[in-house]
Coordinates of C-alpha atoms and ligand atoms in Angstrom, one line a residue:
M1 CA 122.2 118.7 118.0
K2 CA 120.2 121.2 116.0
S3 CA 117.3 123.2 117.4
F4 CA 113.8 122.8 115.9
N5 CA 114.1 126.1 114.1
E6 CA 117.5 125.1 112.7
M7 CA 116.0 121.9 111.3
W8 CA 113.4 123.9 109.4
E9 CA 116.1 126.2 108.1
D10 CA 118.0 123.2 106.8
L11 CA 114.9 121.8 105.2
K12 CA 113.7 125.1 103.7
P13 CA 115.4 124.7 100.3
Y14 CA 113.7 121.3 99.8
L15 CA 110.3 122.3 101.1
S16 CA 110.2 125.5 99.0
C17 CA 108.3 124.5 95.9
E18 CA 105.1 125.0 94.0
K19 CA 103.2 122.0 95.4
G20 CA 104.0 119.7 98.2
L21 CA 102.3 116.7 100.0
D22 CA 102.3 116.2 103.8
E23 CA 101.6 112.6 104.7
G24 CA 100.1 112.0 108.2
Y25 CA 99.4 115.6 109.2
A26 CA 97.7 114.6 112.5
D27 CA 96.9 117.9 114.4
G28 CA 98.6 119.9 111.6
K29 CA 101.6 121.2 113.7
Y30 CA 104.2 120.4 111.0
T31 CA 101.8 121.2 108.2
R32 CA 101.8 124.8 109.4
F33 CA 105.6 125.0 109.1
F34 CA 105.6 123.3 105.7
A35 CA 103.0 125.8 104.4
K36 CA 105.4 128.7 105.2
Y37 CA 107.8 127.4 102.5
C38 CA 105.6 125.7 100.0
N39 CA 103.1 127.6 97.8
H40 CA 100.4 124.9 98.1
V41 CA 100.3 122.0 100.5
D42 CA 98.0 119.0 100.1
G43 CA 97.8 117.0 103.3
I44 CA 96.6 113.4 103.7
D45 CA 95.8 111.5 106.9
I46 CA 93.8 108.3 107.4
S47 CA 92.1 109.5 110.6
D48 CA 88.7 111.2 110.6
D49 CA 89.5 112.6 114.1
F50 CA 92.8 114.2 113.1
Y51 CA 91.1 115.6 110.0
K52 CA 88.7 117.5 112.2
Q53 CA 91.5 118.7 114.5
A54 CA 93.7 119.8 111.6
I55 CA 90.9 121.6 109.8
E56 CA 90.3 123.6 113.0
N57 CA 94.0 124.2 113.8
L58 CA 94.9 125.3 110.2
K59 CA 91.8 127.5 109.4
D60 CA 94.1 130.5 109.3
V61 CA 96.5 128.9 106.7
P62 CA 95.0 129.4 103.3
N63 CA 97.4 127.4 101.2
V64 CA 96.7 124.0 102.7
D65 CA 94.2 121.5 101.4
L66 CA 93.5 118.6 103.8
K67 CA 92.0 115.2 102.8
I68 CA 91.2 111.9 104.6
M69 CA 93.2 109.4 102.6
D70 CA 95.3 106.2 102.9
A71 CA 98.9 106.9 102.0
V72 CA 99.3 103.4 100.5
K73 CA 97.3 104.3 97.4
T74 CA 96.6 107.8 96.3
P75 CA 94.8 109.2 93.2
F76 CA 97.6 111.7 92.5
E77 CA 99.5 111.6 89.2
D78 CA 103.1 110.3 89.0
K79 CA 105.7 112.9 90.1
S80 CA 103.0 115.5 90.7
Y81 CA 104.6 116.9 93.9
G82 CA 107.8 118.9 94.2
V83 CA 108.3 117.3 97.6
V84 CA 106.7 114.8 100.0
L85 CA 107.1 115.5 103.7
C86 CA 106.5 112.8 106.4
T87 CA 107.0 113.7 110.0
S88 CA 106.7 111.1 112.8
F89 CA 104.9 108.9 110.4
H90 CA 106.8 105.9 109.5
E91 CA 107.6 104.6 112.9
F92 CA 103.9 104.2 113.5
D93 CA 101.5 101.5 112.6
L94 CA 100.3 102.7 109.2
S95 CA 97.2 100.5 108.8
G96 CA 95.2 103.2 110.6
K97 CA 94.0 100.6 113.0
E98 CA 96.4 101.4 115.8
K99 CA 97.5 97.8 116.1
F100 CA 101.2 98.8 116.4
T101 CA 102.4 95.8 114.5
M102 CA 105.6 96.2 112.4
D103 CA 104.2 95.5 109.0
L104 CA 107.3 96.1 106.8
Q105 CA 105.5 95.2 103.6
L106 CA 102.9 97.9 104.3
K107 CA 105.6 100.5 105.1
T108 CA 107.5 99.5 101.9
N109 CA 104.3 99.9 99.8
I110 CA 103.8 103.4 101.3
L111 CA 107.4 104.3 100.5
K112 CA 106.9 103.2 96.9
E113 CA 103.8 105.3 96.6
M114 CA 105.7 108.3 98.0
M115 CA 108.5 107.7 95.3
R116 CA 105.8 107.5 92.6
L117 CA 104.7 111.0 93.7
S118 CA 108.0 112.9 94.1
D119 CA 111.7 112.8 93.5
T120 CA 112.3 114.7 96.7
I121 CA 111.2 113.1 100.0
V122 CA 111.8 114.6 103.5
F123 CA 111.5 112.6 106.7
A124 CA 111.5 113.8 110.3
E125 CA 111.1 110.6 112.2
I126 CA 111.6 110.3 116.0
S127 CA 115.1 109.2 116.9
P128 CA 115.4 105.7 118.5
T129 CA 117.1 107.6 121.4
N130 CA 113.9 109.6 122.0
I131 CA 112.7 109.0 125.6
S132 CA 109.2 108.2 124.2
G133 CA 110.6 104.7 123.6
E134 CA 110.9 104.2 127.4
L135 CA 107.6 106.0 128.1
Y136 CA 105.8 103.8 125.6
K137 CA 106.6 100.7 127.7
I138 CA 104.3 102.0 130.4
F139 CA 101.4 101.8 128.0
N140 CA 102.4 98.6 126.3
P141 CA 105.3 96.7 128.1
I142 CA 105.8 94.2 125.3
E143 CA 106.1 96.8 122.5
D144 CA 109.7 98.0 121.8
H145 CA 108.9 101.4 120.3
S146 CA 112.6 102.3 119.9
F147 CA 113.3 99.1 118.1
R148 CA 110.4 99.7 115.7
T149 CA 111.7 103.3 115.1
E150 CA 115.1 102.0 114.3
V151 CA 113.8 99.4 111.9
S152 CA 111.6 101.9 110.2
N153 CA 114.5 104.3 109.7
L154 CA 116.6 101.5 108.2
L155 CA 113.8 100.4 106.0
I156 CA 113.3 103.9 104.7
D157 CA 117.0 104.1 103.9
K158 CA 117.1 100.8 102.1
V159 CA 114.0 101.1 100.0
L160 CA 114.9 104.6 98.8
R161 CA 118.5 103.8 98.1
D162 CA 117.5 100.7 96.2
S163 CA 115.2 102.8 94.0
G164 CA 118.0 105.3 93.1
Y165 CA 117.4 108.0 95.7
T166 CA 120.4 109.6 97.4
R167 CA 120.3 110.8 101.0
I168 CA 121.6 114.3 100.9
I169 CA 120.8 115.4 104.4
E170 CA 120.9 113.5 107.7
D171 CA 120.9 115.2 111.0
Y172 CA 119.3 115.3 114.4
A173 CA 117.1 118.1 116.0
V174 CA 115.2 118.6 119.2
D175 CA 111.8 120.0 119.5
E176 CA 111.5 121.5 123.0
I177 CA 107.9 121.2 124.1
K178 CA 107.3 123.3 127.2
Y179 CA 104.7 123.0 129.9
N180 CA 103.4 125.4 132.5
D181 CA 103.4 122.9 135.4
E182 CA 104.1 119.3 136.3
E183 CA 100.4 118.3 136.3
S184 CA 99.7 119.4 132.7
F185 CA 102.9 117.8 131.5
L186 CA 102.0 114.4 133.0
E187 CA 98.4 114.6 131.8
D188 CA 99.6 115.4 128.3
M189 CA 102.0 112.4 128.4
L190 CA 99.1 110.2 129.4
S191 CA 97.1 111.4 126.4
W192 CA 99.9 110.8 123.9
W193 CA 99.3 107.0 123.9
E194 CA 95.7 106.9 125.0
E195 CA 94.8 104.8 122.0
V196 CA 97.1 102.2 123.4
K197 CA 96.1 102.3 127.0
V198 CA 93.8 104.5 129.2
P199 CA 94.2 103.9 133.0
S200 CA 91.2 102.0 134.3
N201 CA 90.8 103.9 137.6
E202 CA 92.3 106.7 139.6
K203 CA 94.8 104.5 141.4
E204 CA 96.2 103.2 138.1
K205 CA 96.3 106.7 136.7
E206 CA 98.4 108.0 139.6
E207 CA 100.7 105.0 139.3
M208 CA 101.2 105.6 135.5
K209 CA 101.9 109.3 136.2
Q210 CA 104.5 108.4 138.8
Q211 CA 106.2 106.0 136.3
I212 CA 106.2 108.7 133.6
A213 CA 107.6 111.2 136.1
T214 CA 110.4 108.9 137.0
I215 CA 111.4 108.3 133.4
L216 CA 111.2 112.0 132.5
E217 CA 113.3 112.9 135.4
T218 CA 116.2 110.6 134.3
Q219 CA 116.8 113.5 131.8
N220 CA 115.7 116.4 134.1
M221 CA 112.7 117.0 131.8
L222 CA 110.3 117.3 134.7
T223 CA 112.6 119.8 136.5
D224 CA 112.8 121.8 133.3
L225 CA 109.1 121.3 132.5
T226 CA 110.3 120.6 128.9
F227 CA 109.9 117.5 126.8
H228 CA 112.9 117.0 124.5
D229 CA 111.4 115.4 121.4
I230 CA 114.5 114.2 119.4
F231 CA 114.1 113.8 115.7
R232 CA 116.3 112.3 113.0
Y233 CA 115.6 114.2 109.8
T234 CA 116.6 113.2 106.3
V235 CA 116.3 114.4 102.7
Y236 CA 116.3 111.9 99.8
R237 CA 116.5 113.0 96.2
K238 CA 116.5 111.2 92.9
G239 CA 118.2 112.8 89.9
N240 CA 119.7 116.2 90.2
Ligands
LIG301 C1 102.5 110.3 114.9 S1 101.3 110.9 113.9 C2 102.4 112.2 113.1 C3 101.7 113.4 113.1 C4 102.4 114.7 112.6 N1 103.0 114.5 111.2 C5 103.4 115.1 113.6 O1 104.6 114.9 113.4 O2 103.0 115.7 114.6 C6 101.1 109.8 112.5 C7 99.9 110.1 111.7 O3 99.9 109.2 110.5 C8 98.5 109.0 110.3 N2 98.5 107.7 109.5 C9 98.7 106.5 110.0 N3 98.6 105.6 109.0 C10 98.3 106.3 107.8 C11 98.0 105.9 106.5 N4 98.1 104.6 106.1 N5 97.8 106.9 105.6 C12 97.7 108.2 106.0 N6 97.9 108.6 107.3 C13 98.2 107.6 108.2 C14 97.9 108.9 111.6 O4 96.5 109.0 111.6 C15 98.6 110.0 112.4 O5 97.9 111.2 112.2

């Protein structure tokens, strides 16, 4: 499997262009990488909170312009971007309401809007094998996050191929997120899905942390104090 840096090296030729669009920038972590390669990056996200976070986090990156906008319908002109980048975007609920339903029609509409905007589309979506699928069950036991991720990846592939795009890259990479100690690791894991569930008291919080620790340790992540965030990344292109 590729390292996180190797993934960016692979994607560099496709991200290097005059104007690119980052869909679902969240805290701006991936926007920062994108802006190293692309001369000007517009970013859109539906969330006011993430807008504030990303504005703060990217204030030292001059070639990024962030907006609050729904990806399903944008005011941009047809094919006005050299590339559209979507990272950890499509496996999520895209209604902005954090309902976590699998609305395939909504996802399809968002993909169509992406294709309207660019002939090159880059995805880095979490892999169905990502341990976050197991962790997610602690927050919502009836939600099969890995299944949703798998369906999203298949949908992306079908919709783009049906519209004449060719997948020119498909690979896997791991982003190694390191922590200083066990406590900050577990607290961070609790915060990843706090919009789904916040423990109602100290006892429940400790129980959830214990469950998280057990799952992480199945892959020695707690011993290593490193979360291995596994991505499947793809590049689709239409024309030459
Ligand atoms: C899991 S985050 C991905 C964040 C970031 N790209 C990353 O990899 O760290 C998904 C993001 O998509 C945004 N989002 C969800 N639905 C959206 C929509 N319809 N239009 C635009 N952004 C949306 C969310 O607000 C959230 O910031």
